[in-house]
Short mmCIF file of C-alpha atoms and ligand atoms in Angstrom, two decimals:
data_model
loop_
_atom_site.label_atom_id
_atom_site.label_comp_id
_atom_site.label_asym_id
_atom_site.label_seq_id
_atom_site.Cartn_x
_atom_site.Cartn_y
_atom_site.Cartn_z
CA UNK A 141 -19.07 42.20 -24.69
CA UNK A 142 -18.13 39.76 -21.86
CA UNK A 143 -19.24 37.98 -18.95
CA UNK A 144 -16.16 38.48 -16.53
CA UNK A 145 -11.88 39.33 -17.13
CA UNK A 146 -9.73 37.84 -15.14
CA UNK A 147 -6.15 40.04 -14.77
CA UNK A 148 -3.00 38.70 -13.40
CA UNK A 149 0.63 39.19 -14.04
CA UNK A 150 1.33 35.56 -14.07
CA UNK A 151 -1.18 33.77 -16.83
CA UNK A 152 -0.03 30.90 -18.59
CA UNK A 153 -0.67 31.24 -22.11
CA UNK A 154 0.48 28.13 -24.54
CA UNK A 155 2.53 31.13 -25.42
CA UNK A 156 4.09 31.18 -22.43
CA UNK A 157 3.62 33.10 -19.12
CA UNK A 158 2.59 36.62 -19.64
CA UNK A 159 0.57 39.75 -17.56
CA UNK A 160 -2.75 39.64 -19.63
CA UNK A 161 -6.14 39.81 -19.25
CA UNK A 162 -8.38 36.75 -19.96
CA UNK A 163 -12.04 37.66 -21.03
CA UNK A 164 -14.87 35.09 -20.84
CA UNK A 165 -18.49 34.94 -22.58
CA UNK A 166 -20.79 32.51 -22.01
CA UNK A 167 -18.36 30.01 -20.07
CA UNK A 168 -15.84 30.26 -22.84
CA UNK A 169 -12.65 32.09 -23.12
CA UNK A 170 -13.54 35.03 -25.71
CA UNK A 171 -10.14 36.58 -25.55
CA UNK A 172 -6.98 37.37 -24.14
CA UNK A 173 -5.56 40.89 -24.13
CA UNK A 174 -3.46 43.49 -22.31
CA UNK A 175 -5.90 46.21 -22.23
CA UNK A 176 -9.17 47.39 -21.07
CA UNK A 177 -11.33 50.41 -20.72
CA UNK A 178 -10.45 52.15 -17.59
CA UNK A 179 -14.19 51.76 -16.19
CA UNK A 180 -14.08 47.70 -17.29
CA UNK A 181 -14.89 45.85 -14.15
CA UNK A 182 -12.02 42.87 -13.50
CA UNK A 183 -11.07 40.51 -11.32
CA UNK A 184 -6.90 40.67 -10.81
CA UNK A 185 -5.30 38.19 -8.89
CA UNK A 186 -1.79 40.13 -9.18
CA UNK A 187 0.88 37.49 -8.70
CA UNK A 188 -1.19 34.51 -7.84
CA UNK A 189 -0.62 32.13 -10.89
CA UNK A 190 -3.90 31.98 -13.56
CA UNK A 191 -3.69 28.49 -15.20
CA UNK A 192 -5.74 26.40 -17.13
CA UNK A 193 -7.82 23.90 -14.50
CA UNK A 194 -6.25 20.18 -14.65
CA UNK A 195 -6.95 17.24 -16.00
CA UNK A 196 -6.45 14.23 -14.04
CA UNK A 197 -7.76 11.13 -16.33
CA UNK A 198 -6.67 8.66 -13.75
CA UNK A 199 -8.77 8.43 -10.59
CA UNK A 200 -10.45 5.68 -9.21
CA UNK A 201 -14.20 7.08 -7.29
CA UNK A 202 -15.07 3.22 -6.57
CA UNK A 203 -19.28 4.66 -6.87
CA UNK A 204 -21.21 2.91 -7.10
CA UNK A 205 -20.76 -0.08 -4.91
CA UNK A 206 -17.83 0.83 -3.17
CA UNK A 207 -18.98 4.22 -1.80
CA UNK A 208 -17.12 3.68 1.27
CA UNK A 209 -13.65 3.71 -0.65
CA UNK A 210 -14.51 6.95 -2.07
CA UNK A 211 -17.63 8.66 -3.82
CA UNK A 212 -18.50 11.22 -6.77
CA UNK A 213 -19.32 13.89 -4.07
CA UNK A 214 -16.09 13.71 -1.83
CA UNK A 215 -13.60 13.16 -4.51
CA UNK A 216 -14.46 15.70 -6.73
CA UNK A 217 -14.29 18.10 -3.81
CA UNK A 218 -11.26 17.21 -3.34
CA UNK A 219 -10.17 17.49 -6.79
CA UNK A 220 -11.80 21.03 -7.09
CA UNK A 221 -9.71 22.20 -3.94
CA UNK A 222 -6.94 21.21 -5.74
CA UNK A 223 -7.72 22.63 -9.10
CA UNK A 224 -8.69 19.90 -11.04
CA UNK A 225 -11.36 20.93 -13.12
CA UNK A 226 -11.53 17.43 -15.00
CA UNK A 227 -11.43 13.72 -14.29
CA UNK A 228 -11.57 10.49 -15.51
CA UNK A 229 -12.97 7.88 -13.88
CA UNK A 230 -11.66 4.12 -13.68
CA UNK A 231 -13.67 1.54 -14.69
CA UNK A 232 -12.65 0.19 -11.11
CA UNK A 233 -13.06 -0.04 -8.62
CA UNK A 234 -16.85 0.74 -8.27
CA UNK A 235 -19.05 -2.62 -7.83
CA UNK A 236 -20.39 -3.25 -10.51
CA UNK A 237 -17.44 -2.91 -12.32
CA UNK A 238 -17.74 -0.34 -15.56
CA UNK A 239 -17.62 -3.27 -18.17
CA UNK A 240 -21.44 -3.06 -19.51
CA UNK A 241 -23.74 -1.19 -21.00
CA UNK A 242 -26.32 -1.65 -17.57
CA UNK A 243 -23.33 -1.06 -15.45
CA UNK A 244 -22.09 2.35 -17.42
CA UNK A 245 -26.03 3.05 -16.97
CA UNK A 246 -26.00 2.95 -13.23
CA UNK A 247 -22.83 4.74 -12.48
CA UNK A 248 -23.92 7.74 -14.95
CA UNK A 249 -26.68 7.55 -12.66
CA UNK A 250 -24.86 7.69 -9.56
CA UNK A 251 -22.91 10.24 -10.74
CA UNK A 252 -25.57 12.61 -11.17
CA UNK A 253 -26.15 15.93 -8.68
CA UNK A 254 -23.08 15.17 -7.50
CA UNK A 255 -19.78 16.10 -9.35
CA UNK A 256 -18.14 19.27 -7.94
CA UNK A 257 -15.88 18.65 -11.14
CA UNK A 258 -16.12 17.71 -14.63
CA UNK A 259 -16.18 14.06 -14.89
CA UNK A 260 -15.58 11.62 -18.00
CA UNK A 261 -15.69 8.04 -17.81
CA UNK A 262 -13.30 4.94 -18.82
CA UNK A 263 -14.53 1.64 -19.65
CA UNK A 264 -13.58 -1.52 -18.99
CA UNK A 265 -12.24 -4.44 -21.14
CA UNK A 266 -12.36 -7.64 -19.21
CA UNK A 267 -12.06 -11.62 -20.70
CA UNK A 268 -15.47 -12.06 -22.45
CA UNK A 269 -17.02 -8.21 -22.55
CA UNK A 270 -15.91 -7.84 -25.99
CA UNK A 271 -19.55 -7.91 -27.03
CA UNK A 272 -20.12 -4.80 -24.80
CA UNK A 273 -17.22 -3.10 -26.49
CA UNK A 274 -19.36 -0.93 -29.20
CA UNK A 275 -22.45 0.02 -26.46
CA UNK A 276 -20.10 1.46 -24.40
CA UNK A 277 -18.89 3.35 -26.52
CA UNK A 278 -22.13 4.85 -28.09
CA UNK A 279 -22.99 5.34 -24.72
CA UNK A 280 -20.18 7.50 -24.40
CA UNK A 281 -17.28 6.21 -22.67
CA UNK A 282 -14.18 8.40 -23.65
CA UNK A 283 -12.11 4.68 -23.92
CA UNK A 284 -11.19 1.59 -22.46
CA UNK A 285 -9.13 0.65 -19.25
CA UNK A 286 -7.48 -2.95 -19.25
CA UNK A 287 -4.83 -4.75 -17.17
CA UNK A 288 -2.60 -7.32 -17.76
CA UNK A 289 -1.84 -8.67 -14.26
CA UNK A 290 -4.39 -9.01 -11.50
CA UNK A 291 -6.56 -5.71 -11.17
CA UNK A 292 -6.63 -6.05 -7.15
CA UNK A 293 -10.23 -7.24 -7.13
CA UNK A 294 -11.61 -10.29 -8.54
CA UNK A 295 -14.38 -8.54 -10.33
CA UNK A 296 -11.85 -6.97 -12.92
CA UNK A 297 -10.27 -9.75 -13.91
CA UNK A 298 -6.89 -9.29 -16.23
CA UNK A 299 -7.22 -9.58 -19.81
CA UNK A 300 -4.81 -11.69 -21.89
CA UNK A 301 -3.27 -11.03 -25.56
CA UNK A 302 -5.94 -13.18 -26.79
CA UNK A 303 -8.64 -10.65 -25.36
CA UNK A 304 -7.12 -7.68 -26.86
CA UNK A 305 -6.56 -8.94 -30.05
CA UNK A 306 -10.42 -8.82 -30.15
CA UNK A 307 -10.96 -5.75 -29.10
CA UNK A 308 -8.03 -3.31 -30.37
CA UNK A 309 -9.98 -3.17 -33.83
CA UNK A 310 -12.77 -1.93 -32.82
CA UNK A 311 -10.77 0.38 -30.68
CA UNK A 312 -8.34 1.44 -33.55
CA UNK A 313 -11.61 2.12 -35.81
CA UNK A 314 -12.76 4.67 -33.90
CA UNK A 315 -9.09 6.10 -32.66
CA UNK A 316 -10.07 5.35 -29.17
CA UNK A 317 -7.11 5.03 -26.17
CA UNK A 318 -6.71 1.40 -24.76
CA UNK A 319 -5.04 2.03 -21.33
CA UNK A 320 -2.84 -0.40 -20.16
CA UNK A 321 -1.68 -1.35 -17.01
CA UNK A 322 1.54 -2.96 -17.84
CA UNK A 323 2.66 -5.54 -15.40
CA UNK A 324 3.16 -9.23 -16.95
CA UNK A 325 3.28 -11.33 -13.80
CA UNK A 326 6.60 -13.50 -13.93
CA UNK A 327 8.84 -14.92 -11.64
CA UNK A 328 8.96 -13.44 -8.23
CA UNK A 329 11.34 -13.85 -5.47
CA UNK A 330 9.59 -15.06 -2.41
CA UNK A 331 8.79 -12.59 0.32
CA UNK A 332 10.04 -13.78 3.78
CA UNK A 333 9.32 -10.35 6.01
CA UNK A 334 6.16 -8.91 4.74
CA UNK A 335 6.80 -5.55 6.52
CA UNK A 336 10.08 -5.02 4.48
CA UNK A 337 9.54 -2.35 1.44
CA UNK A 338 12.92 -3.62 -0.06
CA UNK A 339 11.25 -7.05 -0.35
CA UNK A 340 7.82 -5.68 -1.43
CA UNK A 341 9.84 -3.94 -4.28
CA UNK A 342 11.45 -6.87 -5.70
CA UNK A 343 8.15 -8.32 -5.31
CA UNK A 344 7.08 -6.63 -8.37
CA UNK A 345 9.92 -6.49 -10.64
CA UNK A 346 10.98 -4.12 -13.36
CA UNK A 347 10.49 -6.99 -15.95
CA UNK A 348 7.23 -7.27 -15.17
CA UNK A 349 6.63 -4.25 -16.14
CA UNK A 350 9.08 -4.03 -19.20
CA UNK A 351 7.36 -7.34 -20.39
CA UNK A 352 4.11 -5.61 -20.28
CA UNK A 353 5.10 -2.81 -22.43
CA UNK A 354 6.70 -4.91 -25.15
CA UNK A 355 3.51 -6.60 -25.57
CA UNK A 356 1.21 -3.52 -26.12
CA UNK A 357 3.79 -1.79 -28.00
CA UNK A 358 4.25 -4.46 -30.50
CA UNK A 359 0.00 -5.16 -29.97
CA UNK A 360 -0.36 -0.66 -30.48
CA UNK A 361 1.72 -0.92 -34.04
CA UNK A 362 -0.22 -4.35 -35.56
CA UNK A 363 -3.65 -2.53 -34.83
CA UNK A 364 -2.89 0.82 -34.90
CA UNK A 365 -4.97 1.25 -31.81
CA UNK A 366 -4.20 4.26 -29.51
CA UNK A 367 -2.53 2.49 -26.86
CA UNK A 368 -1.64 4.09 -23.45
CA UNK A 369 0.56 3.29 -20.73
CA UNK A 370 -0.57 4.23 -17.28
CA UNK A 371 1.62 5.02 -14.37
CA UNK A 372 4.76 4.03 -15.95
CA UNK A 373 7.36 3.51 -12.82
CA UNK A 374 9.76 1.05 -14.31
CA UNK A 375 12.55 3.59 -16.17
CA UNK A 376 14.12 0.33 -18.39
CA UNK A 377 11.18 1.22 -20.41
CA UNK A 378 12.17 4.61 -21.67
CA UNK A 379 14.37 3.47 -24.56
CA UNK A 380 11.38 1.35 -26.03
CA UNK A 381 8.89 3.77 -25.15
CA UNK A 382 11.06 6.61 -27.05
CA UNK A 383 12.07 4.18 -30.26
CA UNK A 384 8.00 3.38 -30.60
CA UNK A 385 7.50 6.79 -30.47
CA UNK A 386 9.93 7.82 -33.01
CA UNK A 387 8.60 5.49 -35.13
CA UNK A 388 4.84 7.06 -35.09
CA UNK A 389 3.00 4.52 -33.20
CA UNK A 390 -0.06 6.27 -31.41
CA UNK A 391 1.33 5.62 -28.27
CA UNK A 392 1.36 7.79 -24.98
CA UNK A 393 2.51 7.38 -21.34
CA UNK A 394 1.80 8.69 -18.16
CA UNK A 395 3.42 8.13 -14.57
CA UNK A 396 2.57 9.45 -11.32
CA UNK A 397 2.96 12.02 -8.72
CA UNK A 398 4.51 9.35 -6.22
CA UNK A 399 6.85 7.47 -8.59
CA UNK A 400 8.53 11.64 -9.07
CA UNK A 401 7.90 12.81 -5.30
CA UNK A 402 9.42 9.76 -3.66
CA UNK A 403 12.27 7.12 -3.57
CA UNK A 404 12.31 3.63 -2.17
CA UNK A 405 15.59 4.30 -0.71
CA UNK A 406 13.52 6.83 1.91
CA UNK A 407 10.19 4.69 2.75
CA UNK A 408 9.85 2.73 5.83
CA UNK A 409 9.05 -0.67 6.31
CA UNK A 410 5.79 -1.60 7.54
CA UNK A 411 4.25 1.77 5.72
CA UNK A 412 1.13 0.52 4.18
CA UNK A 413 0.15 4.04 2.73
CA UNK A 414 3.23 3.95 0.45
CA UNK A 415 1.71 0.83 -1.28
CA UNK A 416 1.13 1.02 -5.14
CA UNK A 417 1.36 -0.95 -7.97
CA UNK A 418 3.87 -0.86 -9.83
CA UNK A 419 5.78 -0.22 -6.81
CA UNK A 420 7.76 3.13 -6.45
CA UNK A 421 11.46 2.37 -7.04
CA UNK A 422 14.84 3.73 -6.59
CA UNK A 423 15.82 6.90 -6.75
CA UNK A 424 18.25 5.97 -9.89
CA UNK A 425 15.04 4.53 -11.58
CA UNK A 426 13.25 7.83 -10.53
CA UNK A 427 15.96 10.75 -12.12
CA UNK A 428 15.32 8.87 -15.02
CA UNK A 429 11.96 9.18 -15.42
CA UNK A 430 12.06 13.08 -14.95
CA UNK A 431 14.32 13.27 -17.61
CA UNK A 432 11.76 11.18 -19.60
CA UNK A 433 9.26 13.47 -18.67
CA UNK A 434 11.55 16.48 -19.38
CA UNK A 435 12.28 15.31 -22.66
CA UNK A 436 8.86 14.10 -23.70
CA UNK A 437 8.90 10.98 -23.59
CA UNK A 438 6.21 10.68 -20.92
CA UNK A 439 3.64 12.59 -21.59
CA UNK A 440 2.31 13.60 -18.37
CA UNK A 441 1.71 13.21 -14.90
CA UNK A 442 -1.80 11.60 -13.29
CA UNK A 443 -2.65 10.75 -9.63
CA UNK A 444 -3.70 7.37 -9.85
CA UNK A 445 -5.70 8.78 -6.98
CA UNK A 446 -6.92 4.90 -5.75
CA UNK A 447 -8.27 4.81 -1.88
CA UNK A 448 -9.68 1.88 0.58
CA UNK A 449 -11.01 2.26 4.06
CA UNK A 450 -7.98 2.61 6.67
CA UNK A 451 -8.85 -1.18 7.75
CA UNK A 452 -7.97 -2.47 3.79
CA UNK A 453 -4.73 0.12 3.89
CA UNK A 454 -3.64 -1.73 7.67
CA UNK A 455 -1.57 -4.59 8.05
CA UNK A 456 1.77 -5.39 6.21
CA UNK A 457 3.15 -4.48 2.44
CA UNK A 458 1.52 -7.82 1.41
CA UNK A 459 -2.23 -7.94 2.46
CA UNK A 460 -2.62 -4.25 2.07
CA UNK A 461 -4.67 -2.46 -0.38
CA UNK A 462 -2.28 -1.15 -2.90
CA UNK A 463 -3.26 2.37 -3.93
CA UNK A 464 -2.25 5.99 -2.91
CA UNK A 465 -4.43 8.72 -1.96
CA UNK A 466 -4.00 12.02 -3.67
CA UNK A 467 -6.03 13.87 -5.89
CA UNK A 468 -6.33 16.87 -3.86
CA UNK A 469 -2.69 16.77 -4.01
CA UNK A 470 -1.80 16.66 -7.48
CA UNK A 471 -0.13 20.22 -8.53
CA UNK A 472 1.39 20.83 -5.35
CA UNK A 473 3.26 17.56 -5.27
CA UNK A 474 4.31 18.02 -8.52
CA UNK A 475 5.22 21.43 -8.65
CA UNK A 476 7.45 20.89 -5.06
CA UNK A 477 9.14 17.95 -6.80
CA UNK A 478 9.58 20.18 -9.85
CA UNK A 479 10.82 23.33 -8.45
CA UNK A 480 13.33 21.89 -7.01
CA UNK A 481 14.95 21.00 -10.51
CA UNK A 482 14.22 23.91 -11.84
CA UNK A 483 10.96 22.94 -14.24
CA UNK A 484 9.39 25.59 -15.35
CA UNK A 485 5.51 26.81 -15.62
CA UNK A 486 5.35 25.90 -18.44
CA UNK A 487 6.67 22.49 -18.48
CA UNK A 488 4.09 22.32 -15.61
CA UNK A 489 1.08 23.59 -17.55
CA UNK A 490 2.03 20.47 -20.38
CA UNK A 491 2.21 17.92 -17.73
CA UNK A 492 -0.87 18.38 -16.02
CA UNK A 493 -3.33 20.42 -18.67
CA UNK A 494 -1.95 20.11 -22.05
CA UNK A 495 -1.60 16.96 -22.75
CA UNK A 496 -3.83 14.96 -20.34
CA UNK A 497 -6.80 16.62 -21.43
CA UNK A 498 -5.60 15.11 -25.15
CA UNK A 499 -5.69 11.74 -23.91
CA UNK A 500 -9.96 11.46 -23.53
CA UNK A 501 -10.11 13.79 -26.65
CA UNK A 502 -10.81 16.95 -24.83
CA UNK A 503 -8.01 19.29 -26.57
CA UNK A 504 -9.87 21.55 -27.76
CA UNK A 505 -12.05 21.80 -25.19
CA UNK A 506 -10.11 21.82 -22.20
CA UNK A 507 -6.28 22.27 -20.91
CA UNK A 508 -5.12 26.06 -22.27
CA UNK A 509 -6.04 29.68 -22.16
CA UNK A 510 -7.14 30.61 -25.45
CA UNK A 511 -9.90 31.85 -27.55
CA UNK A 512 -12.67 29.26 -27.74
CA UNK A 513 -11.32 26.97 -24.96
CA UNK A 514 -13.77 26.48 -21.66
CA UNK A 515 -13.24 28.78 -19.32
CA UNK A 516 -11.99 26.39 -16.47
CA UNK A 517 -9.05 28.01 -14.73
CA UNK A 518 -7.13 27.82 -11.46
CA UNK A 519 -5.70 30.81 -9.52
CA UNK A 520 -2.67 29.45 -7.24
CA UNK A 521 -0.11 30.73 -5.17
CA UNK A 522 3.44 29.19 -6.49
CA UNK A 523 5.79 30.79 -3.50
CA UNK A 524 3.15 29.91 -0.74
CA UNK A 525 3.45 26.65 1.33
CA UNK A 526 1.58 24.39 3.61
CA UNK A 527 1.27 21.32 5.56
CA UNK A 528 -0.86 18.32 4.39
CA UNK A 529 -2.79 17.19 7.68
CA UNK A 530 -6.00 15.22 7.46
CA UNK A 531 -8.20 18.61 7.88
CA UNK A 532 -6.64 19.85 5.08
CA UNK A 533 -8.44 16.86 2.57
CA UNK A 534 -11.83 16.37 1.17
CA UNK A 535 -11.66 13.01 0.07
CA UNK A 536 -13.40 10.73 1.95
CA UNK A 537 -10.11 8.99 3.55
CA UNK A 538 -7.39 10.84 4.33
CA UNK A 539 -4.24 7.62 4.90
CA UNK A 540 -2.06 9.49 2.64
CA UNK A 541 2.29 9.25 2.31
CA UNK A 542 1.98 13.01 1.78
CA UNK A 543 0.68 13.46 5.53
CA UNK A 544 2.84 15.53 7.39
CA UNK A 545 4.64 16.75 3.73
CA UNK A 546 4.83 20.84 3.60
CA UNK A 547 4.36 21.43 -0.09
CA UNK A 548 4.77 24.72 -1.72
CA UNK A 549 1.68 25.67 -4.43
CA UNK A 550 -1.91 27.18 -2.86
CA UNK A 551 -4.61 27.04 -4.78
CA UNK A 552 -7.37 29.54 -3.63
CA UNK A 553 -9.98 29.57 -6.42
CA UNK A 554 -10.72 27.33 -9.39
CA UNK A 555 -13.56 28.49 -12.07
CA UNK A 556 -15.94 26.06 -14.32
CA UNK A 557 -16.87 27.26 -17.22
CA UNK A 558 -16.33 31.18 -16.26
CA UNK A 559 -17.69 30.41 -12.48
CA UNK A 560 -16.20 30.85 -9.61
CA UNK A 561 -16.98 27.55 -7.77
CA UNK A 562 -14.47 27.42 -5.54
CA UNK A 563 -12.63 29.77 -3.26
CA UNK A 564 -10.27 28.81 -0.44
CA UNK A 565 -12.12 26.46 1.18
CA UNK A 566 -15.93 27.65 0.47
CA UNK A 567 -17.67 25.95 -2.65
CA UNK A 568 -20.76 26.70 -4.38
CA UNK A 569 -23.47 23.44 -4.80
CA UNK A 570 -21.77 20.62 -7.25
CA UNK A 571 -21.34 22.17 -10.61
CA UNK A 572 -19.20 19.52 -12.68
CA UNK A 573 -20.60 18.16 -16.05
CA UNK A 574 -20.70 14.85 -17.28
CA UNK A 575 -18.43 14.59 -19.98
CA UNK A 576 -19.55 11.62 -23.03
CA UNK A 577 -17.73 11.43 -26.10
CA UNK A 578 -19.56 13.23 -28.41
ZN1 LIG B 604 -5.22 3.07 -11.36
#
């Protein structure tokens, strides 16, 4: 009949959140129902909250190459621990970058034995690849990552209009996401104390940003090419963003757990780990792009989990390495941040399984409880809180702006595919898949 049920009083259905049963056959979700036999052996997690695993399609694993960044094995620990049952990887910042055929070869290869979760894979477009373009994607890439203002390492150079204009075809033929990060380097205004966050901020301007997403919204409806924004943080970009959308244009937006969770107002100078680019900004900027994300304008919410070794994260707000570390952290940050504004479960369950499983084509796959949908679920404890402190990570550095943070949001077990692989703190031998488009 079925392999395992999972009861709780808190399951959130696309229906809503509801006591129910969920049954599972053959890593699948068979049904959900309110009854069984008396004698019908089940697993019921009572209050705890039984959710759909996440999807996080922005992380950065840096393997191969940069192993000592980060690695397949300790980020996807991490992620698992923190309930994300799926992730895409960045084309950067492994060495060599993911913007060949040979390269995709050797990081599929590295990837192997050792995913604790699910694990899809971005490529790159960089000036000149565009002949590796249609290889990558019969090898299986679920789409293409590209940025418009220096990637942070030389080896992933920036792309220019001219190099998208040959590759957004191919992209729009086969309904594939570009993603975009959307910074158009302008004027600047020079940075005299390199320890000051206020000066780091205006560093990176809004226009940059705005710029950016002029270009790839006017560049998403000449192609019709998928086109996504990542980690929007500059909130002058709603209105556009929102008229595009009206209009039709496939286009889709993300921001991130830090741009929501803090305020530039509140960071210190000299605090390397609060480095990102786009910067976060004001808390102003910041309401706004809740309501954004309340109103669905942003789609969802991703980590842009993107770590260095503590000697590339050290120095001042201008030499450091500009990335935050927190894929572990992903559903309790957000749900604190949320809570506090009263966002439901609900709006929860679209930001962070919903609709970023949709973005590498994986919606009816992954990202809800219901018939037919893999059985990758979460089990959490909403009311419970704790204290980030470097023991409490798995990934493989642990300089992180949440250090010290007391979030609320637990999660004790996470299932793949109708097994339990992790439970509070114990995990079974890496059991992720390798996700290709099919
Ligand atoms: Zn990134």
């Amino acid at each position: 009949m079925f392999d395992l049920a999972i009861k709780g009083n808190k399951v959130l259905t696309p229906d809503g959140i509801r006591k129910a049963i969920v049954l599972i056959k053959d890593g699948l979700i068979l049904d959900i129902v309110s009854h069984l036999p008396e004698d019908a052996s089940v697993i019921n997690v009572h209050d705890k909250i039984l959710m759909p695993g996440i999807t996080d399609p922005h992380v950065h694993i840096n393997e191969p190459g940069r192993t000592s960044w980060e690695g397949f094995e300790t980020a996807t620990k991490g992620a698992l621990a923190g309930g994300i049952t799926t992730l895409v990887d960045m084309p950067l910042n492994a060495s060599p970058v993911t913007t060949t055929v040979s390269a995709f070869e050797e990081k599929l290869l590295s990837a192997t034995n050792k995913l604790y979760t699910n694990c899809g894979f971005w490529g790159g477009v960089v000036p000149g690849n565009d002949h590796e373009i249609a290889g990558l994607i019969n090898k299986g890439v679920l789409g293409f990552k590209a940025f418009l203002t220096h990637s942070g390492i030389d080896d992933f150079p920036n792309v220019t209009e001219y190099d998208l204009r040959k590759v957004m075809p191919v992209l729009a033929r086969q309904q594939l996401p570009l993603l975009v990060h959307c910074e158009l380097s302008g004027p600047q205004p020079p940075v005299k104390d390199p320890q000051s966050y206020a000066e780091y901020l205006a560093s990176r301007p809004r226009q940059w940003e705005n710029d950016a997403i002029s270009l790839m919204i006017h560049l998403c409806e000449a192609y019709n090419c998928p086109v996504h924004i990542v980690h929007l943080s500059s909130s002058d970009a709603i209105g556009h963003i929102a008229r595009a959308k009206v209009k039709g244009l496939p286009l889709t937006v993300e921001t991130a757990q830090h741009y929501l969770y803090f305020n530039a107002e509140d960071i210190p100078d000299g605090q390397t780990p609060f480095k990102c680019a786009p910067p976060i900004r004001e808390k102003e900027n910041n309401n706004l792009l809740w309501e954004a994300l309340q109103a669905g304008i942003i789609d969802f919410v991703a980590t842009d989990h993107s770590p260095a070794p503590p000697e590339l994260k050290s120095g001042d707000l201008s030499q450091a390495w500009g990335g935050i570390i927190s894929l572990q952290l992903a559903l309790p940050i957000l749900w604190t941040a949320a809570r506090q504004r009263n966002i439901t479960l609900s709006q929860l369950l679209l930001w962070l399984c919903e609709n970023p499983a949709r973005l590498p084509g994986l919606e009816k796959r992954k990202g809800k409880i219901a018939p037919g949908y893999d059985a990758d679920l979460v089990v959490w404890d909403a009311d419970k809180q704790f204290t980030v402190t470097s023991q409490t990570l798995y990934h493989k550095h642990k300089i992180t702006p949440y250090l010290g943070e007391t979030l609320y949001g637990v999660v004790e077990q996470t299932y793949l595919r109708g097994v339990k692989v992790y439970d509070q703190g114990t995990f079974t031998p890496p059991a992720g898949a390798i996700i290709l488009r099919s």
